[in-house]
PDB file of C-alpha atoms in Angstrom:
ATOM      1  CA  MET A   1     165.629  93.387 100.502  1.00 94.00           C
ATOM      2  CA  LYS A   2     163.773  94.201  97.029  1.00 97.00           C
ATOM      3  CA  ILE A   3     163.378  98.216  96.937  1.00 97.00           C
ATOM      4  CA  GLY A   4     161.008  99.477  94.094  1.00 98.00           C
ATOM      5  CA  ILE A   5     161.625 103.272  93.774  1.00 98.00           C
ATOM      6  CA  ASP A   6     159.926 105.875  91.268  1.00 97.00           C
ATOM      7  CA  LEU A   7     162.066 108.916  89.986  1.00 96.00           C
ATOM      8  CA  ASP A   8     159.939 111.736  89.380  1.00 93.00           C
ATOM      9  CA  GLY A   9     158.975 113.080  93.045  1.00 92.00           C
ATOM     10  CA  VAL A  10     161.080 110.799  94.954  1.00 96.00           C
ATOM     11  CA  VAL A  11     164.711 110.820  93.357  1.00 97.00           C
ATOM     12  CA  PHE A  12     164.200 113.794  91.382  1.00 95.00           C
ATOM     13  CA  ASP A  13     162.814 117.144  92.404  1.00 92.00           C
ATOM     14  CA  SER A  14     160.783 117.133  89.230  1.00 89.00           C
ATOM     15  CA  GLU A  15     157.176 117.689  90.496  1.00 86.00           C
ATOM     16  CA  THR A  16     157.638 120.978  92.366  1.00 87.00           C
ATOM     17  CA  THR A  17     158.943 122.469  88.902  1.00 90.00           C
ATOM     18  CA  PHE A  18     156.219 120.654  87.174  1.00 89.00           C
ATOM     19  CA  ARG A  19     153.770 122.367  89.544  1.00 89.00           C
ATOM     20  CA  THR A  20     155.345 125.710  88.828  1.00 91.00           C
ATOM     21  CA  TYR A  21     155.170 125.766  85.303  1.00 94.00           C
ATOM     22  CA  GLU A  22     151.363 124.024  85.308  1.00 92.00           C
ATOM     23  CA  GLU A  23     150.548 126.733  87.196  1.00 92.00           C
ATOM     24  CA  ILE A  24     152.927 129.342  84.465  1.00 93.00           C
ATOM     25  CA  PHE A  25     151.038 127.974  81.600  1.00 95.00           C
ATOM     26  CA  ASP A  26     147.668 127.839  82.905  1.00 93.00           C
ATOM     27  CA  ILE A  27     147.691 131.897  83.849  1.00 92.00           C
ATOM     28  CA  THR A  28     149.688 133.390  81.240  1.00 92.00           C
ATOM     29  CA  GLU A  29     148.816 130.908  78.405  1.00 91.00           C
ATOM     30  CA  LEU A  30     145.351 130.023  79.211  1.00 91.00           C
ATOM     31  CA  ARG A  31     144.287 133.083  80.662  1.00 87.00           C
ATOM     32  CA  GLY A  32     142.121 131.485  83.768  1.00 82.00           C
ATOM     33  CA  ASN A  33     142.624 129.870  86.539  1.00 85.00           C
ATOM     34  CA  ASN A  34     141.604 126.137  85.164  1.00 90.00           C
ATOM     35  CA  LEU A  35     142.788 124.435  89.109  1.00 90.00           C
ATOM     36  CA  ILE A  36     140.394 122.057  90.100  1.00 90.00           C
ATOM     37  CA  ASP A  37     142.129 119.835  92.758  1.00 89.00           C
ATOM     38  CA  ARG A  38     145.382 120.652  94.197  1.00 86.00           C
ATOM     39  CA  GLU A  39     145.445 117.117  95.672  1.00 86.00           C
ATOM     40  CA  GLU A  40     146.119 115.591  92.841  1.00 85.00           C
ATOM     41  CA  PRO A  41     149.523 114.793  91.778  1.00 82.00           C
ATOM     42  CA  LYS A  42     149.106 115.242  88.054  1.00 84.00           C
ATOM     43  CA  PHE A  43     148.627 117.759  86.248  1.00 88.00           C
ATOM     44  CA  GLN A  44     145.486 116.095  83.923  1.00 89.00           C
ATOM     45  CA  GLY A  45     143.783 115.898  87.329  1.00 88.00           C
ATOM     46  CA  ARG A  46     144.733 118.948  88.855  1.00 88.00           C
ATOM     47  CA  TYR A  47     143.508 121.072  86.231  1.00 94.00           C
ATOM     48  CA  ASN A  48     140.127 121.037  83.961  1.00 93.00           C
ATOM     49  CA  TRP A  49     142.619 121.630  80.585  1.00 95.00           C
ATOM     50  CA  THR A  50     141.101 119.820  77.556  1.00 93.00           C
ATOM     51  CA  LYS A  51     143.193 116.938  75.877  1.00 94.00           C
ATOM     52  CA  GLU A  52     144.829 119.746  73.064  1.00 95.00           C
ATOM     53  CA  GLU A  53     145.985 122.227  76.399  1.00 94.00           C
ATOM     54  CA  GLN A  54     147.324 118.880  77.842  1.00 92.00           C
ATOM     55  CA  LYS A  55     149.746 118.429  74.711  1.00 92.00           C
ATOM     56  CA  ARG A  56     150.559 122.222  74.336  1.00 94.00           C
ATOM     57  CA  PHE A  57     151.563 122.022  77.797  1.00 94.00           C
ATOM     58  CA  ILE A  58     153.466 118.776  77.302  1.00 91.00           C
ATOM     59  CA  ASP A  59     155.315 119.410  74.345  1.00 91.00           C
ATOM     60  CA  LYS A  60     156.088 123.330  76.103  1.00 93.00           C
ATOM     61  CA  TYR A  61     157.141 122.340  79.375  1.00 93.00           C
ATOM     62  CA  PHE A  62     157.963 118.468  79.640  1.00 88.00           C
ATOM     63  CA  LEU A  63     161.851 119.025  78.505  1.00 88.00           C
ATOM     64  CA  THR A  64     162.246 122.746  80.080  1.00 91.00           C
ATOM     65  CA  VAL A  65     161.041 120.543  83.262  1.00 89.00           C
ATOM     66  CA  SER A  66     163.222 117.154  82.416  1.00 87.00           C
ATOM     67  CA  ARG A  67     166.218 119.705  82.415  1.00 88.00           C
ATOM     68  CA  GLU A  68     165.808 121.797  85.066  1.00 90.00           C
ATOM     69  CA  SER A  69     165.228 119.212  87.737  1.00 90.00           C
ATOM     70  CA  GLY A  70     168.117 118.104  90.129  1.00 90.00           C
ATOM     71  CA  LEU A  71     168.263 115.232  92.595  1.00 95.00           C
ATOM     72  CA  MET A  72     165.803 115.047  95.537  1.00 94.00           C
ATOM     73  CA  SER A  73     167.573 116.819  98.875  1.00 93.00           C
ATOM     74  CA  GLY A  74     169.025 114.052 101.104  1.00 95.00           C
ATOM     75  CA  PHE A  75     168.584 111.248  98.049  1.00 96.00           C
ATOM     76  CA  LEU A  76     172.313 110.533  97.327  1.00 96.00           C
ATOM     77  CA  ALA A  77     172.841 109.650 101.294  1.00 95.00           C
ATOM     78  CA  GLY A  78     169.507 107.545 101.042  1.00 94.00           C
ATOM     79  CA  TYR A  79     170.688 106.139  98.433  1.00 95.00           C
ATOM     80  CA  ARG A  80     174.189 105.242  99.811  1.00 94.00           C
ATOM     81  CA  PHE A  81     172.917 103.968 102.812  1.00 93.00           C
ATOM     82  CA  LEU A  82     170.557 101.522 100.891  1.00 94.00           C
ATOM     83  CA  LYS A  83     173.034 100.349  98.373  1.00 94.00           C
ATOM     84  CA  GLU A  84     175.883  99.963 101.451  1.00 94.00           C
ATOM     85  CA  GLN A  85     173.290  97.817 103.147  1.00 93.00           C
ATOM     86  CA  GLY A  86     173.196  95.110 100.443  1.00 94.00           C
ATOM     87  CA  HIS A  87     169.652  96.542  99.467  1.00 96.00           C
ATOM     88  CA  GLU A  88     168.306  95.550  95.424  1.00 97.00           C
ATOM     89  CA  LEU A  89     167.261  98.801  94.099  1.00 98.00           C
ATOM     90  CA  VAL A  90     164.813  99.255  91.181  1.00 98.00           C
ATOM     91  CA  VAL A  91     163.335 101.722  89.097  1.00 98.00           C
ATOM     92  CA  ILE A  92     160.055 101.791  88.178  1.00 98.00           C
ATOM     93  CA  THR A  93     159.134 104.656  86.362  1.00 96.00           C
ATOM     94  CA  ALA A  94     156.259 106.110  83.690  1.00 92.00           C
ATOM     95  CA  ARG A  95     159.330 108.260  83.006  1.00 91.00           C
ATOM     96  CA  GLY A  96     159.866 108.237  79.000  1.00 85.00           C
ATOM     97  CA  GLY A  97     156.585 107.673  78.818  1.00 80.00           C
ATOM     98  CA  HIS A  98     154.707 110.914  77.669  1.00 75.00           C
ATOM     99  CA  VAL A  99     158.174 112.104  75.962  1.00 79.00           C
ATOM    100  CA  LYS A 100     161.079 109.833  74.918  1.00 83.00           C
ATOM    101  CA  GLU A 101     163.894 112.157  76.201  1.00 86.00           C
ATOM    102  CA  MET A 102     163.338 112.573  79.795  1.00 88.00           C
ATOM    103  CA  LYS A 103     164.305 109.208  79.770  1.00 93.00           C
ATOM    104  CA  ASP A 104     167.709 110.207  78.280  1.00 91.00           C
ATOM    105  CA  ASP A 105     168.053 113.105  80.574  1.00 90.00           C
ATOM    106  CA  ALA A 106     167.529 110.657  83.540  1.00 93.00           C
ATOM    107  CA  ILE A 107     170.175 108.536  82.588  1.00 94.00           C
ATOM    108  CA  ARG A 108     172.213 111.691  82.356  1.00 91.00           C
ATOM    109  CA  ILE A 109     171.634 112.750  85.479  1.00 92.00           C
ATOM    110  CA  LEU A 110     172.277 108.959  87.194  1.00 95.00           C
ATOM    111  CA  GLU A 111     175.644 108.615  85.010  1.00 95.00           C
ATOM    112  CA  GLU A 112     176.851 112.306  86.539  1.00 93.00           C
ATOM    113  CA  ASN A 113     176.408 111.420  89.861  1.00 94.00           C
ATOM    114  CA  ASN A 114     177.365 107.795  89.622  1.00 95.00           C
ATOM    115  CA  ILE A 115     174.151 106.149  90.276  1.00 97.00           C
ATOM    116  CA  LYS A 116     173.450 102.819  89.509  1.00 97.00           C
ATOM    117  CA  PHE A 117     170.071 100.956  90.178  1.00 98.00           C
ATOM    118  CA  ASP A 118     170.574  97.194  89.866  1.00 98.00           C
ATOM    119  CA  LYS A 119     167.492  96.881  87.327  1.00 97.00           C
ATOM    120  CA  TYR A 120     165.173  99.561  85.314  1.00 97.00           C
ATOM    121  CA  TYR A 121     161.734  99.208  84.014  1.00 97.00           C
ATOM    122  CA  TRP A 122     161.042 102.896  82.520  1.00 97.00           C
ATOM    123  CA  GLN A 123     157.474 104.061  80.792  1.00 93.00           C
ATOM    124  CA  VAL A 124     155.677 101.913  82.810  1.00 95.00           C
ATOM    125  CA  GLU A 125     151.809 102.379  82.793  1.00 92.00           C
ATOM    126  CA  ASP A 126     151.197  99.253  85.242  1.00 96.00           C
ATOM    127  CA  LYS A 127     153.707  99.343  88.511  1.00 97.00           C
ATOM    128  CA  LEU A 128     151.467  96.566  90.035  1.00 97.00           C
ATOM    129  CA  GLU A 129     152.340  94.227  87.657  1.00 97.00           C
ATOM    130  CA  ILE A 130     156.500  95.204  87.789  1.00 98.00           C
ATOM    131  CA  CYS A 131     155.915  95.009  91.483  1.00 98.00           C
ATOM    132  CA  LYS A 132     154.188  91.632  91.660  1.00 97.00           C
ATOM    133  CA  LYS A 133     156.650  90.549  88.985  1.00 97.00           C
ATOM    134  CA  GLU A 134     159.832  91.548  90.305  1.00 97.00           C
ATOM    135  CA  ASN A 135     158.621  90.814  94.038  1.00 97.00           C
ATOM    136  CA  ILE A 136     159.499  94.074  95.533  1.00 98.00           C
ATOM    137  CA  ASP A 137     159.151  94.085  98.962  1.00 97.00           C
ATOM    138  CA  VAL A 138     158.605  97.871  99.368  1.00 97.00           C
ATOM    139  CA  MET A 139     157.938 100.314  96.740  1.00 98.00           C
ATOM    140  CA  ILE A 140     158.780 104.106  97.158  1.00 98.00           C
ATOM    141  CA  ASP A 141     156.411 106.166  95.283  1.00 97.00           C
ATOM    142  CA  ASP A 142     154.875 109.836  95.364  1.00 94.00           C
ATOM    143  CA  ASP A 143     151.351 109.383  93.224  1.00 93.00           C
ATOM    144  CA  TRP A 144     148.418 108.175  96.007  1.00 93.00           C
ATOM    145  CA  ARG A 145     146.494 106.649  93.305  1.00 93.00           C
ATOM    146  CA  ILE A 146     149.752 103.955  92.885  1.00 96.00           C
ATOM    147  CA  VAL A 147     150.398 104.167  96.565  1.00 96.00           C
ATOM    148  CA  LYS A 148     146.621 102.645  96.993  1.00 96.00           C
ATOM    149  CA  GLN A 149     146.646  99.926  94.209  1.00 97.00           C
ATOM    150  CA  LEU A 150     149.946  98.600  95.752  1.00 98.00           C
ATOM    151  CA  SER A 151     149.039  98.668  98.939  1.00 97.00           C
ATOM    152  CA  ASP A 152     145.438  97.603  98.298  1.00 97.00           C
ATOM    153  CA  ASN A 153     147.433  94.236  96.759  1.00 97.00           C
ATOM    154  CA  GLY A 154     149.472  93.704  99.759  1.00 97.00           C
ATOM    155  CA  ILE A 155     152.414  95.152  98.535  1.00 97.00           C
ATOM    156  CA  LYS A 156     154.009  97.895 101.296  1.00 97.00           C
ATOM    157  CA  THR A 157     154.729 101.353 100.145  1.00 97.00           C
ATOM    158  CA  LEU A 158     156.182 104.356 101.375  1.00 97.00           C
ATOM    159  CA  TYR A 159     154.355 107.327 100.236  1.00 96.00           C
ATOM    160  CA  PHE A 160     156.526 110.146  99.658  1.00 95.00           C
ATOM    161  CA  ARG A 161     154.077 112.926  99.981  1.00 90.00           C
ATOM    162  CA  ASP A 162     154.604 116.456  98.828  1.00 83.00           C
ATOM    163  CA  THR A 163     152.702 118.800  99.960  1.00 75.00           C
ATOM    164  CA  ASN A 164     149.400 119.554  99.283  1.00 79.00           C
ATOM    165  CA  LEU A 165     148.833 116.176  97.884  1.00 83.00           C
ATOM    166  CA  LYS A 166     146.307 113.781  99.254  1.00 86.00           C
ATOM    167  CA  LYS A 167     146.602 112.501 102.410  1.00 88.00           C
ATOM    168  CA  LEU A 168     146.208 108.685 102.583  1.00 92.00           C
ATOM    169  CA  GLU A 169     145.229 106.669 106.232  1.00 92.00           C
ATOM    170  CA  GLU A 170     148.540 104.590 107.160  1.00 91.00           C
ATOM    171  CA  ASN A 171     148.282 101.360 107.604  1.00 94.00           C
ATOM    172  CA  LYS A 172     150.497  98.084 107.485  1.00 95.00           C
ATOM    173  CA  PHE A 173     150.803  98.358 103.666  1.00 97.00           C
ATOM    174  CA  VAL A 174     150.968 102.640 103.699  1.00 97.00           C
ATOM    175  CA  LYS A 175     153.692 104.600 105.741  1.00 96.00           C
ATOM    176  CA  GLU A 176     153.890 108.152 104.462  1.00 95.00           C
ATOM    177  CA  ILE A 177     157.655 109.578 104.677  1.00 95.00           C
ATOM    178  CA  ASN A 178     158.522 112.990 103.187  1.00 93.00           C
ATOM    179  CA  ASN A 179     162.155 113.110 102.423  1.00 94.00           C
ATOM    180  CA  TRP A 180     165.217 110.412 102.456  1.00 95.00           C
ATOM    181  CA  GLY A 181     165.284 111.095 106.064  1.00 93.00           C
ATOM    182  CA  ASP A 182     162.216 109.208 106.825  1.00 94.00           C
ATOM    183  CA  ILE A 183     163.485 106.492 104.306  1.00 94.00           C
ATOM    184  CA  TYR A 184     166.611 105.980 105.854  1.00 89.00           C
ATOM    185  CA  ARG A 185     164.906 105.683 109.137  1.00 90.00           C
ATOM    186  CA  GLU A 186     161.793 103.566 107.740  1.00 91.00           C
ATOM    187  CA  ILE A 187     164.109 100.682 106.539  1.00 91.00           C
ATOM    188  CA  ALA A 188     167.377 100.960 108.819  1.00 83.00           C
ATOM    189  CA  LEU A 189     164.647  99.895 111.486  1.00 77.00           C
ATOM    190  CA  LYS A 190     163.250  97.178 109.780  1.00 69.00           C
TER     191      LYS A 190
END
């Protein structure tokens, strides 16, 4: 099976770290409560920040988040299982798009843990295009908008949904998972 895997919020526990620094930035630097939608996965939709404020947040915190984030709990066991079973693992990530050095941090963490994927797509803006090009059987992602786009186009997705993120109705193309044990179960039983 060919499995597409997002990095942030799936392999790296960066989304929780992002949300922490978003709150710190919003309250301490912007001196307010600009939160508009807790279900949004990205800060651009979670807060009513101006473009200038978004850029300030990116410049100040993106590298910090990247360096503080570790592997998701259970990832190594799930990764080893998938590799042992002979699945092809393809990274499809937007990482490195806003801040190029975040790609370097990801590579460093992967190398330190002896994690090797079969193929890498960095700075991806259109995951649907890559999934189609690669004939991905299952994509694992934590962004409900991406999951919806992929599933609406017939690509099976495992929605790695974190607390507070929008709930999607499950169907033959969308299955909600919350940890790497769920991923193990979904793929082992297929």
